[in-house]
XYZ file of C-alpha atoms in Angstrom:
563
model
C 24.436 -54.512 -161.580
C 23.751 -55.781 -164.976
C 24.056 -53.586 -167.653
C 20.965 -52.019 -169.770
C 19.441 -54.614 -172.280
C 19.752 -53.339 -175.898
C 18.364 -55.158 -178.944
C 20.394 -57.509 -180.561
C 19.935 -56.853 -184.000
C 17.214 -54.951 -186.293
C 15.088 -58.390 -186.738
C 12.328 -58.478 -183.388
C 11.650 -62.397 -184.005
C 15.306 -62.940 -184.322
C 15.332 -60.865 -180.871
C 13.257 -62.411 -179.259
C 14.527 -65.953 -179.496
C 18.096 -64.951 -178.628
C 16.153 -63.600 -175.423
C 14.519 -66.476 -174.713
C 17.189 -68.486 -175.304
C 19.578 -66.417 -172.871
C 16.794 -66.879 -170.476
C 17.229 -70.375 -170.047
C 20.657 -70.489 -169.627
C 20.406 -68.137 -166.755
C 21.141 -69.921 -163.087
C 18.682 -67.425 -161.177
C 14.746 -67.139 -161.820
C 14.285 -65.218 -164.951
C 11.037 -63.404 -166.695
C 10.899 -61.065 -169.893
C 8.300 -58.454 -169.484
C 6.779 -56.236 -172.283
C 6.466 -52.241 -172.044
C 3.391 -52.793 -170.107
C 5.020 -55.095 -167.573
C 3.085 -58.522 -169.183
C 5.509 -61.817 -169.065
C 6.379 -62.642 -172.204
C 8.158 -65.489 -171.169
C 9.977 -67.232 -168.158
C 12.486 -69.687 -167.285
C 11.970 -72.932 -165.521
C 13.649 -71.233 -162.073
C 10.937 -68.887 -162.348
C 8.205 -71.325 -162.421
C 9.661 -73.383 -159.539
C 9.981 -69.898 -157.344
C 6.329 -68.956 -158.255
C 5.178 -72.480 -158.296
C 2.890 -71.531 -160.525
C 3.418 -73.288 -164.677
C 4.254 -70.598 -167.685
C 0.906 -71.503 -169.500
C -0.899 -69.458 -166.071
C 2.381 -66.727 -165.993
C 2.597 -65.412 -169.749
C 0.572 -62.641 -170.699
C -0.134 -61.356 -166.867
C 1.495 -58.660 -165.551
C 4.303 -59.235 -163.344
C 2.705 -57.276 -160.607
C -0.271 -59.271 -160.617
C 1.106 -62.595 -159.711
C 2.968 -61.605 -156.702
C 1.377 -60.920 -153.079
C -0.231 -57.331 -152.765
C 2.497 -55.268 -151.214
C 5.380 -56.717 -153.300
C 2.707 -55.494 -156.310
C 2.412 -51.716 -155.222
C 6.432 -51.684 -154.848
C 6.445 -53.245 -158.716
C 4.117 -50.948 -160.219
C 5.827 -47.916 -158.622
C 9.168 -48.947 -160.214
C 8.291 -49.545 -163.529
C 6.381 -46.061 -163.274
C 9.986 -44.947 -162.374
C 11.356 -46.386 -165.285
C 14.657 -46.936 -163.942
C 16.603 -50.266 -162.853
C 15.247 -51.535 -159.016
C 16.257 -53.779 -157.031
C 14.224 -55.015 -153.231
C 13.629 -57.471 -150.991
C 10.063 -58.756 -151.427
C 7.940 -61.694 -150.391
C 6.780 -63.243 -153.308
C 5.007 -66.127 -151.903
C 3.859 -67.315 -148.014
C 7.077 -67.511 -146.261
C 9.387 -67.288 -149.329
C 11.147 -63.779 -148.991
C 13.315 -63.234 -152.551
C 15.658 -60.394 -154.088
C 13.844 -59.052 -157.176
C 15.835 -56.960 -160.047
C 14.390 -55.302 -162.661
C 16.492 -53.654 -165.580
C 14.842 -51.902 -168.810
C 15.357 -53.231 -172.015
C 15.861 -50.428 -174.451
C 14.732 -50.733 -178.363
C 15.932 -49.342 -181.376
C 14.779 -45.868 -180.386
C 15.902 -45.659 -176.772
C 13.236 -45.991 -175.511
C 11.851 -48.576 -172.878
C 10.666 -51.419 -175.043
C 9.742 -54.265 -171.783
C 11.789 -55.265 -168.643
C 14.202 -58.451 -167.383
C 13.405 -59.038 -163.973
C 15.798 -61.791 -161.993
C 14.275 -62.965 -158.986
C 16.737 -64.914 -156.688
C 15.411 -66.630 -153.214
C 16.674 -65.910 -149.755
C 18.028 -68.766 -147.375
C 15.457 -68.422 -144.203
C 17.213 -70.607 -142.657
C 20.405 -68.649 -142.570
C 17.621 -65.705 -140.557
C 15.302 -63.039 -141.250
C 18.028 -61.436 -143.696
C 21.123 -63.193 -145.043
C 24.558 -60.872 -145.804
C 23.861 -59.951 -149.273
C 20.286 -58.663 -148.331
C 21.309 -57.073 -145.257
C 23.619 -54.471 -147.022
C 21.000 -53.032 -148.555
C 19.299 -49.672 -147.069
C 15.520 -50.313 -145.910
C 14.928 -46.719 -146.605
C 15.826 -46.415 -149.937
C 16.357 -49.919 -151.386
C 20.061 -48.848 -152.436
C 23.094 -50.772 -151.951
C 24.701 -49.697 -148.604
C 28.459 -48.889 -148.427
C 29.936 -52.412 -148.147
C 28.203 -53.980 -150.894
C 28.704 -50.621 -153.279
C 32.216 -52.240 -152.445
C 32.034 -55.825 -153.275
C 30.174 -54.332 -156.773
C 32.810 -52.552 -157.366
C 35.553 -55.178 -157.110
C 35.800 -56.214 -161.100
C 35.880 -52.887 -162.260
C 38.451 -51.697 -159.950
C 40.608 -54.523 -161.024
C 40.267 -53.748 -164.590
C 41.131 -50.025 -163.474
C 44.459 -51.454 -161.749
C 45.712 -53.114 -165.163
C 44.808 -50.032 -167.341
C 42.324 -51.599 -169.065
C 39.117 -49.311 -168.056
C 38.270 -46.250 -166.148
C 36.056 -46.000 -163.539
C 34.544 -42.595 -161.853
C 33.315 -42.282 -158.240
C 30.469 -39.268 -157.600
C 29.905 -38.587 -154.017
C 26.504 -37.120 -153.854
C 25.580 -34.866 -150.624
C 22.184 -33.223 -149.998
C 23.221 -29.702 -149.022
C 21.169 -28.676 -145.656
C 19.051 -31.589 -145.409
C 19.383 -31.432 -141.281
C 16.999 -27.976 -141.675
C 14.572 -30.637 -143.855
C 14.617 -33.040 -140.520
C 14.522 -29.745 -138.426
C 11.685 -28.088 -140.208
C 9.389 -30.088 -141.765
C 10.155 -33.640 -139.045
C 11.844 -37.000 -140.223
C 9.058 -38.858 -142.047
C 9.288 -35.434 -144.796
C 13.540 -35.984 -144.709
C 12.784 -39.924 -145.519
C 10.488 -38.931 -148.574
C 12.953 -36.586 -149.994
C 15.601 -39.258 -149.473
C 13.213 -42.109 -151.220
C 12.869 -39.259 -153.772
C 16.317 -38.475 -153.936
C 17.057 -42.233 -154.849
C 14.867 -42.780 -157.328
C 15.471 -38.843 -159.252
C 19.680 -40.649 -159.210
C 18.333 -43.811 -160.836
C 16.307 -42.240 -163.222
C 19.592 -39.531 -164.262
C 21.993 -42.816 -164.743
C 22.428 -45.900 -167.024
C 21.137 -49.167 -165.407
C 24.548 -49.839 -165.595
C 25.958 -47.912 -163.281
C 25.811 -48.605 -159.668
C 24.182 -46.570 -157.004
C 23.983 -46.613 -153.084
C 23.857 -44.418 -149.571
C 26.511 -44.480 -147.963
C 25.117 -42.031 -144.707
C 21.918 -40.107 -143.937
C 21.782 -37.590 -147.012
C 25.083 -39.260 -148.863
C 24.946 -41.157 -151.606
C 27.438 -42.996 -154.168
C 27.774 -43.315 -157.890
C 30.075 -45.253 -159.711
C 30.559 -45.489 -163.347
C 33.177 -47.318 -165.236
C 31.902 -46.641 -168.965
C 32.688 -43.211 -169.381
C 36.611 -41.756 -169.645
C 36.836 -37.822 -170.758
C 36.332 -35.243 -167.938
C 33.627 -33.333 -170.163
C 31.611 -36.612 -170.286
C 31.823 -36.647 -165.944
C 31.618 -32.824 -165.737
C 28.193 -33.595 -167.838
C 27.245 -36.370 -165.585
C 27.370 -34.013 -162.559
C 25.864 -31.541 -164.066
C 22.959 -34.110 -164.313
C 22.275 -34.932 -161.485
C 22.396 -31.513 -159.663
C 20.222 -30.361 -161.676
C 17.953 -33.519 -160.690
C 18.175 -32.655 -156.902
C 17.695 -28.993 -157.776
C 13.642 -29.540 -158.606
C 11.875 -29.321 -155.847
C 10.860 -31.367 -153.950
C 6.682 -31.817 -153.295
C 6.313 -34.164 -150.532
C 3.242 -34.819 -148.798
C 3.121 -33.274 -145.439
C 4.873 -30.355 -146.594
C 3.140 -26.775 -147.085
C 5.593 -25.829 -149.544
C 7.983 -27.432 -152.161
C 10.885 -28.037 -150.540
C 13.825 -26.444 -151.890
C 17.539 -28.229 -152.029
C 20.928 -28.342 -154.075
C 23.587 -31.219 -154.162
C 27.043 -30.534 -153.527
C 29.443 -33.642 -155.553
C 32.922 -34.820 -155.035
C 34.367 -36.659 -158.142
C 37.365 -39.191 -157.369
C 38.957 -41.523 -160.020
C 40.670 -44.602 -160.018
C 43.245 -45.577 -161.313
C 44.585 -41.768 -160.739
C 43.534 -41.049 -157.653
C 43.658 -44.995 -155.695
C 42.756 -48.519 -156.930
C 41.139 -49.452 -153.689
C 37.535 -48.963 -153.350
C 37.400 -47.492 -149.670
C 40.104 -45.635 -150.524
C 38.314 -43.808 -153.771
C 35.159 -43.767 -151.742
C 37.670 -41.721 -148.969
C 38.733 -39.296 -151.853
C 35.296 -38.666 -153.468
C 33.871 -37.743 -149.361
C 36.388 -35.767 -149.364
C 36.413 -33.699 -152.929
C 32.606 -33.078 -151.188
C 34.088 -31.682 -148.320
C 35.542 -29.423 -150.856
C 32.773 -28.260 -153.004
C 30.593 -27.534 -150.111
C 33.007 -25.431 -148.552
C 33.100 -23.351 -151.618
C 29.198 -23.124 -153.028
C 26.726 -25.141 -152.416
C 25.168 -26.807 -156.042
C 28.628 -27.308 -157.132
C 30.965 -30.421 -158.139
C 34.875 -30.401 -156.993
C 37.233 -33.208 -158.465
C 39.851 -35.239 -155.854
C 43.464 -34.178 -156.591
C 46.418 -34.093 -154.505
C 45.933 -30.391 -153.346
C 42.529 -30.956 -152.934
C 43.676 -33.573 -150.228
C 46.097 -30.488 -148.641
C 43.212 -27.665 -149.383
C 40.532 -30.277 -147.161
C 43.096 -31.467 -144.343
C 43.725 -27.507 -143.818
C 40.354 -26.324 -143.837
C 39.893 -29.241 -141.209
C 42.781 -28.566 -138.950
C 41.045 -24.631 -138.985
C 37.558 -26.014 -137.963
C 39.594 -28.192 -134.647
C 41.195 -24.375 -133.623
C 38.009 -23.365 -134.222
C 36.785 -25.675 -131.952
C 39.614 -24.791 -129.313
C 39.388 -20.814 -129.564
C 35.039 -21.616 -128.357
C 36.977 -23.912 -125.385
C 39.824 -22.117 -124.769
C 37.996 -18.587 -125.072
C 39.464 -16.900 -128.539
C 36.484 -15.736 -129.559
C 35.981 -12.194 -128.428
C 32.794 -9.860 -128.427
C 33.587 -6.094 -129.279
C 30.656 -3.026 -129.271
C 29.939 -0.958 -132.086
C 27.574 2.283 -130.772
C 24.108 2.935 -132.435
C 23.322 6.820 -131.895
C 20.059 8.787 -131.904
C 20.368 11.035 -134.248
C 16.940 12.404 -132.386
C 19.891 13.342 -129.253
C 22.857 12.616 -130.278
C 23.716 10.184 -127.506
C 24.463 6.155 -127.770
C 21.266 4.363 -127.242
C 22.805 0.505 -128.262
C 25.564 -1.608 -128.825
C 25.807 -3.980 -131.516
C 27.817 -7.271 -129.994
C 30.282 -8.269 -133.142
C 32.228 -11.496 -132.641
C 35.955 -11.642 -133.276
C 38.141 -14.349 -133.221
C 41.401 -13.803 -131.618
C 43.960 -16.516 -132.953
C 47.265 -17.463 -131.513
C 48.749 -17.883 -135.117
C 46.928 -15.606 -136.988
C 46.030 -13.076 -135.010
C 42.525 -11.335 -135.586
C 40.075 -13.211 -137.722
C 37.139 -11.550 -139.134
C 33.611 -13.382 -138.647
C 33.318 -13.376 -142.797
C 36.355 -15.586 -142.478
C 34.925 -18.541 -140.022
C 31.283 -17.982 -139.447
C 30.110 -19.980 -142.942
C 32.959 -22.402 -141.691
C 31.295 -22.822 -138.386
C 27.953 -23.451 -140.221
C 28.982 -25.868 -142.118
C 30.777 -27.987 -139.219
C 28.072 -27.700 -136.963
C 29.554 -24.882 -134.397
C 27.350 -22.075 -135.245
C 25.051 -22.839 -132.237
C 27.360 -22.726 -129.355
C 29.403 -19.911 -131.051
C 25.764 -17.779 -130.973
C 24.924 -19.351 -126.983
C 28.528 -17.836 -126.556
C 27.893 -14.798 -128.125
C 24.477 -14.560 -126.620
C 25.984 -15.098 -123.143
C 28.695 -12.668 -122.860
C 26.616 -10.026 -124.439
C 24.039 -10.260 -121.702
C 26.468 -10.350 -119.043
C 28.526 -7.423 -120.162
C 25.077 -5.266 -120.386
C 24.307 -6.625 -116.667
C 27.981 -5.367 -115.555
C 27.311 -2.088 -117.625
C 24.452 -1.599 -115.908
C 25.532 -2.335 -112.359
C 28.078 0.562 -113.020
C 25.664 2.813 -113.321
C 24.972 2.954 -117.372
C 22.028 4.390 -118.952
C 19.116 2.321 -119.903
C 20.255 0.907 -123.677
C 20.003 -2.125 -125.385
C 22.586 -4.467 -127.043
C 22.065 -6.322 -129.883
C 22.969 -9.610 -131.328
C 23.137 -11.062 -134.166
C 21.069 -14.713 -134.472
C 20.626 -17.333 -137.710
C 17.056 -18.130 -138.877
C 18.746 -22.342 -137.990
C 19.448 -21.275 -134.677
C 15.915 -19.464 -133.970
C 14.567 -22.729 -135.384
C 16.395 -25.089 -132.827
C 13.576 -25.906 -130.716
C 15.297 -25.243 -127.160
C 16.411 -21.845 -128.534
C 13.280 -19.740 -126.750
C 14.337 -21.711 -123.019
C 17.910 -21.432 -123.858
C 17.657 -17.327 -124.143
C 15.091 -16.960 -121.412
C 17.666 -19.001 -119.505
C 20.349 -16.939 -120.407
C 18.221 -13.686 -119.654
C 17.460 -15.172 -116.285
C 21.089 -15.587 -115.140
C 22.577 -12.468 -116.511
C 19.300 -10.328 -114.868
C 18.795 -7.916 -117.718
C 15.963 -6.792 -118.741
C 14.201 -8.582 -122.044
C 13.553 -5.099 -123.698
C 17.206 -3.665 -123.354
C 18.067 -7.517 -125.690
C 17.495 -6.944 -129.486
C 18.089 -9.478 -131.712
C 19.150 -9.215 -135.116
C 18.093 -11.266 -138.026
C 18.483 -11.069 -142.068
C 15.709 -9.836 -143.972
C 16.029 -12.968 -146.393
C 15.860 -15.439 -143.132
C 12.883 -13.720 -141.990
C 11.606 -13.800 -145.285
C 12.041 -17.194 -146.208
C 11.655 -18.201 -142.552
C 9.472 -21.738 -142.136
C 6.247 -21.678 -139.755
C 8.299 -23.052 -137.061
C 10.628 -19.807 -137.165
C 7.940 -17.222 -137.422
C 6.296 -19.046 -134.452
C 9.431 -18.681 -132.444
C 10.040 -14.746 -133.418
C 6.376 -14.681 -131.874
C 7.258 -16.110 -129.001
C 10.631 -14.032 -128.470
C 9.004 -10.954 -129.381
C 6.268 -11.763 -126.203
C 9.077 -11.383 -123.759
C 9.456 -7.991 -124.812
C 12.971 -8.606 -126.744
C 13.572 -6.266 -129.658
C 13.435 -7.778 -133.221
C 14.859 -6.170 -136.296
C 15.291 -7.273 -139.960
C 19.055 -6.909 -140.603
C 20.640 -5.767 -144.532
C 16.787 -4.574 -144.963
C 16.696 -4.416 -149.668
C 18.863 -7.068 -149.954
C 16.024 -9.410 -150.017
C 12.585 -9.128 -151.579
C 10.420 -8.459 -148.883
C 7.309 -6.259 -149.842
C 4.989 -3.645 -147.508
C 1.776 -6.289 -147.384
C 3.923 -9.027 -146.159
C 6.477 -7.475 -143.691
C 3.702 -6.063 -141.889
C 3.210 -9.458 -141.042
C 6.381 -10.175 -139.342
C 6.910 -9.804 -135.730
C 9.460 -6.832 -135.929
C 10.465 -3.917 -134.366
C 13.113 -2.632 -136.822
C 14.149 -2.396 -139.706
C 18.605 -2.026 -140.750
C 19.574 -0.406 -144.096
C 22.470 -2.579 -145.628
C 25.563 -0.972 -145.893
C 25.810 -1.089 -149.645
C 22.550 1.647 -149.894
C 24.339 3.588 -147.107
C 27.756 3.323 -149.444
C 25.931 4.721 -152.129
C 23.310 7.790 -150.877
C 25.737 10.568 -152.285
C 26.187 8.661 -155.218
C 24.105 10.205 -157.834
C 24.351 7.201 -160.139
C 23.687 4.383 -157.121
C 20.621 5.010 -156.839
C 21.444 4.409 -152.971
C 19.916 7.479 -151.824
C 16.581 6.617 -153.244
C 16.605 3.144 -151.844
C 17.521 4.340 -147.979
C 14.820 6.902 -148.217
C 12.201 4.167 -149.604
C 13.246 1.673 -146.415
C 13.485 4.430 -143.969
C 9.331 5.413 -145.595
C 8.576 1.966 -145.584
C 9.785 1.576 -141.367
C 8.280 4.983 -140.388
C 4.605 3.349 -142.245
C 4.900 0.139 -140.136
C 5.996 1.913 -136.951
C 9.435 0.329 -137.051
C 13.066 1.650 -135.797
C 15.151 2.483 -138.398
C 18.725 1.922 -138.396
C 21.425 2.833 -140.669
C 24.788 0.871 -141.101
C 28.466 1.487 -142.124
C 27.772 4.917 -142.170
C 31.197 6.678 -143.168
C 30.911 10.211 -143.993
C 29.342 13.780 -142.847
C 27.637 13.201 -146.118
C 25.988 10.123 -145.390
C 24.506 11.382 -142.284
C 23.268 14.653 -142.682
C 21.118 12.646 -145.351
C 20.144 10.111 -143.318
C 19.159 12.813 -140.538
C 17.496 15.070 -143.367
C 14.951 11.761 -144.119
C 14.346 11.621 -140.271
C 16.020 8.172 -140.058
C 15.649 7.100 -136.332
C 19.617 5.599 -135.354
C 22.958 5.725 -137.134
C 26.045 3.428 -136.792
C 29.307 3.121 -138.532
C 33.256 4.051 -138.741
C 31.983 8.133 -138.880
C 30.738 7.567 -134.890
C 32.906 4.829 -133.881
C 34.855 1.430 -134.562
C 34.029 -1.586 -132.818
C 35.016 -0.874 -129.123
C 36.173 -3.141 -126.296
C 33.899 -2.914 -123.221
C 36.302 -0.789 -121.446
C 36.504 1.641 -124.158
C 32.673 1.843 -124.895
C 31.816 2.616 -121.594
C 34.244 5.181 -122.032
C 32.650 6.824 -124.698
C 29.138 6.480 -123.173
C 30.428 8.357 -120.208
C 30.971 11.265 -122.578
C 27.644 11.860 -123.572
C 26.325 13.012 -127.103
C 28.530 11.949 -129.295
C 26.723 13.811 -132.541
């Protein structure tokens, strides 16, 4: 891509005949437009492309001698005010590849536009090589031209004699976009994406999408780390306003997660750098989302290890690693265990136990976390079935779910499928989902809680005050209970934590909707002769019991009261 057009020198006459001059030297079809997009003057290509003499071309606007639709697609770019590139048909049956790049003045500010038109061979087909390796979504150059561009520079990177960065730019959860809102809203925040990139970067820098929600920058003017760190900065920010597409209810809210790979220091060849930058991505995602990560040899170890976890990962859900143990929810009403809580644990031939904090945001973010929950889903049901075959007293067991896999659409067949088989009963399932999902949940989710909540399954709003949920609108949720987090439990005795004042405020705020209340991680005589003095409904936690193989729970239920 050609680089930004800066005046020549502080003279504007002497300007504009070095301009006009360059013009006609140029091989391809040429036009200088003003600020407002008016020709100020074209080169003979671009008459013989138009067909149309420069007398009947100066002083119109650019857009208004082409065909209608290559017009709209014109205007909308210089309203962008970034460089563009398209395929367009700019007469009957003559299909061309416009540029446009702005030409800067003394201020920096966008003083006209050059726009290079060059024509496409029809008779080589519809679309010859060079047009086909563009993206019809976005306009961009795909991966294999974003290649070819890069070619010069990387050469000039080989002998030393220039720098040049790669920025791999992913959209962090733009499947729940597709998922939520349908395809036609992902494509506009893609478009939107595209053109929020250009507008961040120097015409001079090229830009592309490689995949769905993956895009490529490269630069080769810049050389200090501060200057790239800035750069990134840029254009995560840029992602980070939200998005207001038509269609959509809401803004749509997103981050960008950026992997940063340099040449010569990190490979010469451009698939190679492209390789690296992926995955430095890889990287950053796996530690926050919104963040940048730079390729260096350990971050090559740090991604090859966090992929050879996700394939055991893979092998323990095959191979049957991943094991469910029951933690006991007591009445503190009787005394006696009224519900399991199903907690997944991941049994590892190297490592032993692995705690769901250590591979559950893994799983997410490799696409497992859906047939990890059908697992989970699946032996929790049939182990209630074989509890109550043997004679067990009517309780329920409960399972923790994502808002993304409520969302999946065959989620409500899937678990009346799986309710089916096992033969429980719907109201001995409960289901147990974070406040802030249920808060934040799209229509589509709140629809399905509807729907699950019709079979008669149990719904409660697990770590209830971490999120920001208020009386008026929880009351319009379709809940049954409500779970005090852990860290207001950890803190009721404290008289600085202002814990206990919290707990009793949720447990006040369940009792006023009619909800269950449910403490967590409740560790101490302390803790739960205040929990029982604010009439909280069910207690569970290391005081009552650690999380208990089937054998061993049943056990314990056999007992009876147990407080």
């Amino acid at each position: 891509m050609m680089p930004p057009v800066k005046p020549s020198t502080e003279n504007p006459q002497q300007d504009a005949i070095f301009m006009t001059a360059l013009l006609h030297l140029m091989e391809d079809a040429c036009a200088t437009l003003d600020a407002d997009a008016r020709i100020t003057s074209v080169n003979a290509g671009m008459e013989q492309i138009l067909n149309v003499h420069q007398s009947k071309l100066i002083g119109n606007r650019m857009a208004d001698v082409l065909p209608d639709a290559a017009s709209d697609r014109i205007n909308d770019a210089i309203a962008d005010g970034c460089a563009w590139e398209a395929r367009l048909e700019v007469l009957a049956g003559r299909t061309a590849r416009m540029q446009l790049y702005p030409a800067y003045d003394s201020s920096g500010g966008i003083g006209g536009w050059v726009a290079i038109v060059r024509l496409i061979d029809q008779n080589a087909g519809p679309i010859d090589s060079t047009t086909s390796a563009y993206d019809p979504l976005t306009n961009l150059p795909g991966r294999e031209l974003v290649i070819s561009r890069l070619g010069l520079d990387l050469q000039n990177a080989r002998i030393g004699e220039q720098q040049v960065t790669l920025l791999c730019v992913d959209i962090d959860g733009f499947d729940a976009v597709n998922r939520d809102h349908g395809r036609a809203t992902g494509d506009q925040v893609l478009i939107e994406t595209a053109k929020r990139l250009g507008r961040s970067l120097r015409a001079s820098n090229i830009i592309g999408r490689l995949q769905e929600d993956m895009f490529i920058v490269a630069i080769a003017d810049i050389r200090s780390h501060e200057q790239i760190n800035a750069v990134a900065q840029r254009l995560i920010e840029a992602i980070a306003v939200p998005f207001k597409v038509k269609g959509a209810r809401h803004p749509i809210q997103l981050t960008a997660s950026i992997g940063i790979a340099i040449a010569p220091e990190s490979g010469s060849d451009a698939d190679e750098l492209i390789g690296h930058a992926q995955t430095a991505v890889d990287l950053a995602k796996s530690t926050a989302t919104g963040t940048y990560q730079f390729y260096t040899n350990q971050t090559g170890v740090e991604i090859r290890e966090r992929r050879s976890r996700v394939n055991r990962l893979r092998r323990a859900i095959d191979d049957g690693h991943l094991q469910l143990l029951y933690q006991p929810k007591v009445s503190l009403a009787s005394g006696k265990i009224v519900a399991a809580e199903a907690l997944i644990r991941w049994q590892d031939p190297d490592s032993g136990i692995i705690m769901p904090g250590e591979f559950i945001p893994m799983a997410e973010d490799a696409g497992l976390i859906d047939p990890i929950g059908q697992l989970v889903l699946i032996q929790a049901c049939e182990t209630l079935a074989a509890w109550q075959k043997g004679g067990m007293p009517f309780l329920r067991i409960a399972v923790n779910v994502s808002a993304r896999e409520i969302a999946r659409p065959s989620f409500y067949d899937d678990l009346m499928g799986i309710i089916r088989d096992s033969g429980i009963e719907p109201d001995s399932l409960e289901l147990e989902i974070t406040e802030s999902a249920v808060m934040e949940g799209a229509e589509d989710v709140i629809r399905s809680l509807r729907e699950i909540r019709s079979l008669g399954v149990h719904l409660t709003a697990d770590d209830f005050g971490t999120g920001y949920a208020s009386l008026s609108y929880l009351r319009n949720f379709p809940l049954d209970g409500i779970k005090i987090d852990t860290t207001f439990v950890s803190d009721i005795v404290n008289p600085d934590g202002g814990g206990g004042g919290l707990a009793s405020a949720v447990i006040a705020v369940g009792h006023c909707l009619d909800m269950n209340v449910v403490a967590e991680g409740v560790e101490t005589e302390d803790q739960l002769d205040f929990l029982r003095w604010r009439d909280c409904d069910e207690v569970q936690g290391f005081l009552i019991s650690e999380p208990l193989s089937s054998e061993a729970f049943t056990a314990m239920v056999d007992k009876g009261a147990v407080l």
